Amino acid sequence: MVANNSALSQFFSHVLFQKTEGNYLIFHTGNDTIIHNVLQDLYIEYLGRGKYKNTFLNTLLILLWAQLLRFHENDIESILAKSYGSISMPDIMNYLNRNYQTVTLSEAAEHFGFSTSHFSTLIKEGTGRTFLQIIKEIKLTQACRALKETPLSIASICELVGYENSEHFMRTFKKTYGMTPGQYRSKYTENE
C-alpha cells in the first residue's frame, strides 16, 4: 500500500524523511460500520493476551489501512508539519479551527507574523488547500454537526458557523453534499 502513490505513501514518506512532528491524517469515514468494526477488533486484540496477538494486530492494521484507502481515500485530511520558525502547520490549523466563523486571511497572517501572500503560500504548501477551502470545509463540517446534534433552525446554524448570507450557505451546502441542509438533517435522523 505504501509503495503506491497514495495519500498514505505520501504521508509516511514525509513523516519518515522530513523528521517533523505534529503530522497527522484524518479520515472522514462518516458512519462506516466496517471501519468501526475493524477498529473495535484492533482495540480488543490489543487489550487481550491471545496467542499470536502481534500477528492478529498486524493483519488487522493492514486491513484497516486497505479499507480506509479503498473507500475513503478521497476523504483524507492530511496535515504535514513544516517548521516556519517556531510555528507549525498544526498550530495554524488549530487557530483556524478556533476562529473559523470570522477569521480572514489577512487577520490570520497578521496573527502569525507573515505577509498575507506568504501566509497564503504556506497554507497551500502545508495542506494542499487554499485558506478559503479550509475555512469553507470547517464551516460546513460544523454545520453538519449542528444539523445532526441540535434542533437549531437552519438560519441559526448558518449564523452560528459564520455565514452572513443564508442563500450562499444553502447553495454552498447543496453543492458540497448534493442535498439541502434540511434534507441532510432528515437523512441523518432517519438513520438514527
Short mmCIF file of C-alpha atoms in Angstrom, two decimals:
data_model
loop_
_atom_site.label_atom_id
_atom_site.label_comp_id
_atom_site.label_asym_id
_atom_site.label_seq_id
_atom_site.Cartn_x
_atom_site.Cartn_y
_atom_site.Cartn_z
CA MET A 1 0.00 0.00 0.00
CA VAL A 2 2.82 2.39 0.85
CA ALA A 3 4.55 1.64 -2.46
CA ASN A 4 1.58 3.04 -4.38
CA ASN A 5 1.40 6.77 -4.93
CA SER A 6 -1.42 7.17 -2.42
CA ALA A 7 -2.10 9.75 0.27
CA LEU A 8 -0.84 7.17 2.75
CA SER A 9 2.51 6.72 1.00
CA GLN A 10 2.98 10.48 0.70
CA PHE A 11 2.18 10.91 4.38
CA PHE A 12 4.58 8.21 5.57
CA SER A 13 7.40 9.32 3.29
CA HIS A 14 7.03 12.85 4.67
CA VAL A 15 6.94 11.62 8.28
CA LEU A 16 9.91 9.29 7.87
CA PHE A 17 12.19 11.52 5.82
CA GLN A 18 11.34 15.09 6.86
CA LYS A 19 11.68 14.33 10.59
CA THR A 20 8.94 16.75 11.59
CA GLU A 21 6.50 16.39 14.46
CA GLY A 22 2.76 17.05 14.57
CA ASN A 23 1.89 15.25 11.34
CA TYR A 24 -1.48 13.57 11.15
CA LEU A 25 -4.12 12.14 8.85
CA ILE A 26 -7.84 12.48 9.39
CA PHE A 27 -10.05 10.03 7.56
CA HIS A 28 -13.60 11.37 7.33
CA THR A 29 -15.36 7.99 7.30
CA GLY A 30 -18.80 9.06 8.46
CA ASN A 31 -20.73 6.12 9.89
CA ASP A 32 -18.76 3.40 8.08
CA THR A 33 -19.55 0.30 10.16
CA ILE A 34 -16.78 -1.75 8.55
CA ILE A 35 -14.13 0.74 9.72
CA HIS A 36 -15.79 0.92 13.13
CA ASN A 37 -15.74 -2.88 13.47
CA VAL A 38 -12.10 -3.20 12.41
CA LEU A 39 -11.09 -0.53 14.93
CA GLN A 40 -13.06 -2.29 17.63
CA ASP A 41 -11.39 -5.62 16.77
CA LEU A 42 -7.98 -3.93 16.87
CA TYR A 43 -8.68 -2.50 20.30
CA ILE A 44 -9.99 -5.78 21.70
CA GLU A 45 -6.99 -7.67 20.31
CA TYR A 46 -4.61 -5.06 21.70
CA LEU A 47 -6.09 -5.44 25.19
CA GLY A 48 -6.17 -9.24 25.03
CA ARG A 49 -3.44 -11.75 25.66
CA GLY A 50 -4.38 -14.23 22.96
CA LYS A 51 -1.96 -16.46 21.13
CA TYR A 52 -0.42 -14.79 18.04
CA LYS A 53 -1.57 -11.39 19.28
CA ASN A 54 1.02 -9.44 17.23
CA THR A 55 0.16 -11.34 14.05
CA PHE A 56 -3.52 -10.52 14.52
CA LEU A 57 -2.73 -6.87 15.26
CA ASN A 58 -0.55 -6.51 12.17
CA THR A 59 -3.16 -8.18 9.98
CA LEU A 60 -6.00 -6.05 11.34
CA LEU A 61 -3.92 -2.91 10.88
CA ILE A 62 -3.23 -3.78 7.24
CA LEU A 63 -6.94 -4.46 6.77
CA LEU A 64 -7.79 -1.09 8.33
CA TRP A 65 -5.39 0.81 6.03
CA ALA A 66 -6.68 -1.08 2.98
CA GLN A 67 -10.32 -0.34 3.88
CA LEU A 68 -9.54 3.34 4.53
CA LEU A 69 -7.75 3.70 1.20
CA ARG A 70 -10.31 1.76 -0.80
CA PHE A 71 -13.40 3.53 0.49
CA HIS A 72 -12.17 6.84 1.92
CA GLU A 73 -9.05 7.88 0.02
CA ASN A 74 -10.84 11.00 -1.21
CA ASP A 75 -11.97 11.85 2.33
CA ILE A 76 -8.49 12.27 3.82
CA GLU A 77 -7.35 15.43 5.52
CA SER A 78 -3.56 15.40 5.66
CA ILE A 79 -1.65 17.77 7.90
CA LEU A 80 2.06 17.60 7.25
CA ALA A 81 4.01 19.75 9.64
CA LYS A 82 6.62 22.07 8.32
CA SER A 83 8.53 24.32 10.60
CA TYR A 84 8.13 28.02 9.89
CA GLY A 85 10.31 29.35 12.65
CA SER A 86 8.54 28.39 15.84
CA ILE A 87 5.17 27.92 14.07
CA SER A 88 3.93 24.58 12.73
CA MET A 89 1.03 23.79 10.44
CA PRO A 90 -0.94 22.16 13.29
CA ASP A 91 -0.66 25.47 15.20
CA ILE A 92 -2.10 27.28 12.19
CA MET A 93 -4.89 24.71 11.74
CA ASN A 94 -5.78 24.88 15.44
CA TYR A 95 -6.03 28.66 15.17
CA LEU A 96 -8.28 28.40 12.10
CA ASN A 97 -10.47 25.80 13.82
CA ARG A 98 -10.93 28.10 16.81
CA ASN A 99 -11.62 31.25 14.76
CA TYR A 100 -13.27 29.94 11.58
CA GLN A 101 -16.51 31.93 11.96
CA THR A 102 -14.93 35.32 11.36
CA VAL A 103 -11.21 34.98 10.60
CA THR A 104 -9.87 36.42 7.37
CA LEU A 105 -6.66 35.53 5.57
CA SER A 106 -5.08 38.86 6.47
CA GLU A 107 -6.05 38.53 10.16
CA ALA A 108 -4.60 35.02 10.36
CA ALA A 109 -1.42 36.12 8.56
CA GLU A 110 -1.02 39.05 10.94
CA HIS A 111 -1.61 36.78 13.96
CA PHE A 112 1.31 34.56 12.89
CA GLY A 113 3.52 37.45 11.74
CA PHE A 114 3.50 36.78 8.00
CA SER A 115 2.51 38.82 4.98
CA THR A 116 -0.83 37.78 3.51
CA SER A 117 0.68 36.38 0.31
CA HIS A 118 3.41 34.44 2.14
CA PHE A 119 0.91 33.04 4.63
CA SER A 120 -1.39 32.00 1.78
CA THR A 121 1.52 30.13 0.17
CA LEU A 122 2.42 28.42 3.47
CA ILE A 123 -1.17 27.23 3.90
CA LYS A 124 -1.30 25.86 0.34
CA GLU A 125 2.08 24.12 0.65
CA GLY A 126 1.29 22.70 4.10
CA THR A 127 -2.22 21.40 3.43
CA GLY A 128 -2.69 21.24 -0.33
CA ARG A 129 -5.72 23.52 0.06
CA THR A 130 -6.30 27.24 -0.03
CA PHE A 131 -7.25 29.29 3.02
CA LEU A 132 -10.81 29.70 1.70
CA GLN A 133 -11.16 25.96 1.04
CA ILE A 134 -10.08 25.19 4.61
CA ILE A 135 -12.46 27.74 6.15
CA LYS A 136 -15.35 26.51 3.98
CA GLU A 137 -14.62 22.92 4.98
CA ILE A 138 -14.51 23.79 8.69
CA LYS A 139 -17.75 25.78 8.46
CA LEU A 140 -19.57 23.01 6.61
CA THR A 141 -18.28 20.34 8.99
CA GLN A 142 -19.54 22.37 11.93
CA ALA A 143 -22.86 22.94 10.17
CA CYS A 144 -23.24 19.19 9.62
CA ARG A 145 -22.52 18.55 13.28
CA ALA A 146 -25.12 21.13 14.32
CA LEU A 147 -27.69 19.69 11.90
CA LYS A 148 -27.16 16.21 13.36
CA GLU A 149 -26.86 17.08 17.03
CA THR A 150 -29.05 20.14 17.67
CA PRO A 151 -32.61 21.25 16.98
CA LEU A 152 -31.38 24.71 15.88
CA SER A 153 -33.04 26.20 12.82
CA ILE A 154 -31.06 26.24 9.59
CA ALA A 155 -30.92 30.06 9.79
CA SER A 156 -29.43 29.82 13.28
CA ILE A 157 -26.88 27.23 12.17
CA CYS A 158 -25.97 29.44 9.21
CA GLU A 159 -25.27 32.31 11.60
CA LEU A 160 -23.53 30.04 14.14
CA VAL A 161 -20.94 28.82 11.65
CA GLY A 162 -20.22 32.27 10.26
CA TYR A 163 -22.22 32.57 7.06
CA GLU A 164 -23.73 36.04 6.78
CA ASN A 165 -25.90 35.15 3.80
CA SER A 166 -28.21 32.14 4.25
CA GLU A 167 -28.73 31.76 0.49
CA HIS A 168 -24.97 31.48 -0.03
CA PHE A 169 -24.81 28.91 2.79
CA MET A 170 -27.63 26.87 1.22
CA ARG A 171 -26.00 26.92 -2.25
CA THR A 172 -22.57 26.00 -0.85
CA PHE A 173 -24.01 23.20 1.28
CA LYS A 174 -26.02 21.73 -1.60
CA LYS A 175 -23.06 21.95 -4.00
CA THR A 176 -20.82 20.16 -1.48
CA TYR A 177 -23.19 17.47 -0.19
CA GLY A 178 -25.70 17.14 -3.05
CA MET A 179 -28.63 17.98 -0.78
CA THR A 180 -30.01 20.88 1.18
CA PRO A 181 -29.29 21.25 4.91
CA GLY A 182 -32.90 20.22 5.63
CA GLN A 183 -32.53 17.06 3.54
CA TYR A 184 -29.21 16.33 5.25
CA ARG A 185 -30.82 16.64 8.70
CA SER A 186 -33.73 14.41 7.66
CA LYS A 187 -31.42 11.78 6.22
CA TYR A 188 -29.28 11.72 9.33
CA THR A 189 -32.22 11.50 11.75
CA GLU A 190 -33.78 8.68 9.67
CA ASN A 191 -30.54 6.69 10.09
CA GLU A 192 -30.57 7.07 13.89
#
